């Protein structure tokens, strides 16, 4: 899922300048799990807005805000409250914000920062495992992604900064290449060490990305 | 042909040193340091935004060394440039008569003076070695022909003391297979890990130039351990520096022992003397 967190309140206030009436939108999926844009956070946001003399005309939590058509449908059902507002304050990831902005001509203010595609360790603890490079190498790296979990995204083994298997960029973390090497060794294969991995084909990361099944 | 490649091919023991381009526009100081070093060494490395700190591009300094008849080893990292910029700089280097290269991944920007920079690492050091080889064969990385092709003598960095050893060696093998013609090692201080490395590296047939760093005092040694990725000064040496009446003299003695060690087991030394270049003759004797 997409990991997000709320923007700094001072930054948010700056964006709210001149906007007195707001319609709030949250997301029932990722932003709810991240405690950044679910029912509870919408409610807290409403209280905070009241403290800053803002009026809330209505609010809505879309089941999955990244679903463009569903966002359109849900917004239509709140047409009056949306019309009444000076702007929509959207507590979803950037994808959700764009579902909304593609469905209204009103000013849309994003209240969250999107961080990464995250795996869930447990609720509240998220880890970035894949950065969607479009050219997946996991089959050769024993299922551990160096593009994402090596601080330099190297493809052919550890850099000269590895010390005692710890990462140069953060000595608290294991070097991604240590983990890859250990698991490959346990599996009795050489994987990514059996060949020189060629330059990554970044053109496979379609830009701007669209995909039809 | 570069002197470095000729001497290594002839089995002569080589000595290299290094200069860092300035954080500014005047190269005067660096060039005069290079003039001092020149009679003592075979070639001089020119570092590339070392420690991820912004400095003048090493290409300029290397070209000026070349003009003054001093042989440079141009260092190039993957941190700041994508594959097009790297190839473009490689062609420029060749046009300026620069043959020796040391191709590196590069330190992470997190350490340097621009921690907000977006790191590139479009290629890694192994792939950059291959890029140099591809250009030499008259093609770019897209397989398109060059109008004229460069001649390089490309080397790579190795960290003999890195653990786990077998994991580090996997990369060394890839570097050799990708066209590394010499290795310069990270500064080392201990004999046993070096011997283990030399034993494993011997079948590769790639000459090894041992990195020897002059320790000036215990404080400096601690700083290196804390701040320079891959450098590990043993506690025992730090303790000796701490209690020495003249720490610099002890540092010179330690460096001299390492040079003697390199003369027995390696094909050269890379001296990092950090402002004490006048001591090099004593370290080499
Ligand atoms: S290699 Fe690419 S697609 Fe595969 S896990 Fe890593 S970032 Fe994701
Ligand atoms: S130490 Fe390992 S994980 Fe960290 S940057 Fe180097 S290779 Fe990547």
Short mmCIF file of C-alpha atoms in Angstrom, two decimals, chain A residues 12 16 22-26 42 45 48-49 87-91 107-111:
data_model
loop_
_atom_site.label_atom_id
_atom_site.label_comp_id
_atom_site.label_asym_id
_atom_site.label_seq_id
_atom_site.Cartn_x
_atom_site.Cartn_y
_atom_site.Cartn_z
CA UNK A 12 -0.96 23.37 5.63
CA UNK A 16 -5.31 27.31 3.44
CA UNK A 22 -13.57 23.44 3.14
CA UNK A 23 -14.87 20.09 2.03
CA UNK A 24 -12.81 17.22 3.48
CA UNK A 25 -11.93 14.00 1.65
CA UNK A 26 -10.20 10.96 3.15
CA UNK A 42 -10.85 13.74 9.24
CA UNK A 45 -8.72 17.84 11.10
CA UNK A 48 -8.13 21.82 14.09
CA UNK A 49 -9.76 23.76 11.26
CA UNK A 87 -11.60 24.31 -1.66
CA UNK A 88 -11.37 20.58 -1.07
CA UNK A 89 -8.88 19.49 1.57
CA UNK A 90 -7.80 15.98 0.60
CA UNK A 91 -6.24 13.60 3.12
CA UNK A 107 -9.12 24.17 -5.82
CA UNK A 108 -7.80 20.93 -4.30
CA UNK A 109 -5.39 21.08 -1.34
CA UNK A 110 -3.43 17.95 -0.51
CA UNK A 111 -2.91 17.46 3.22
#
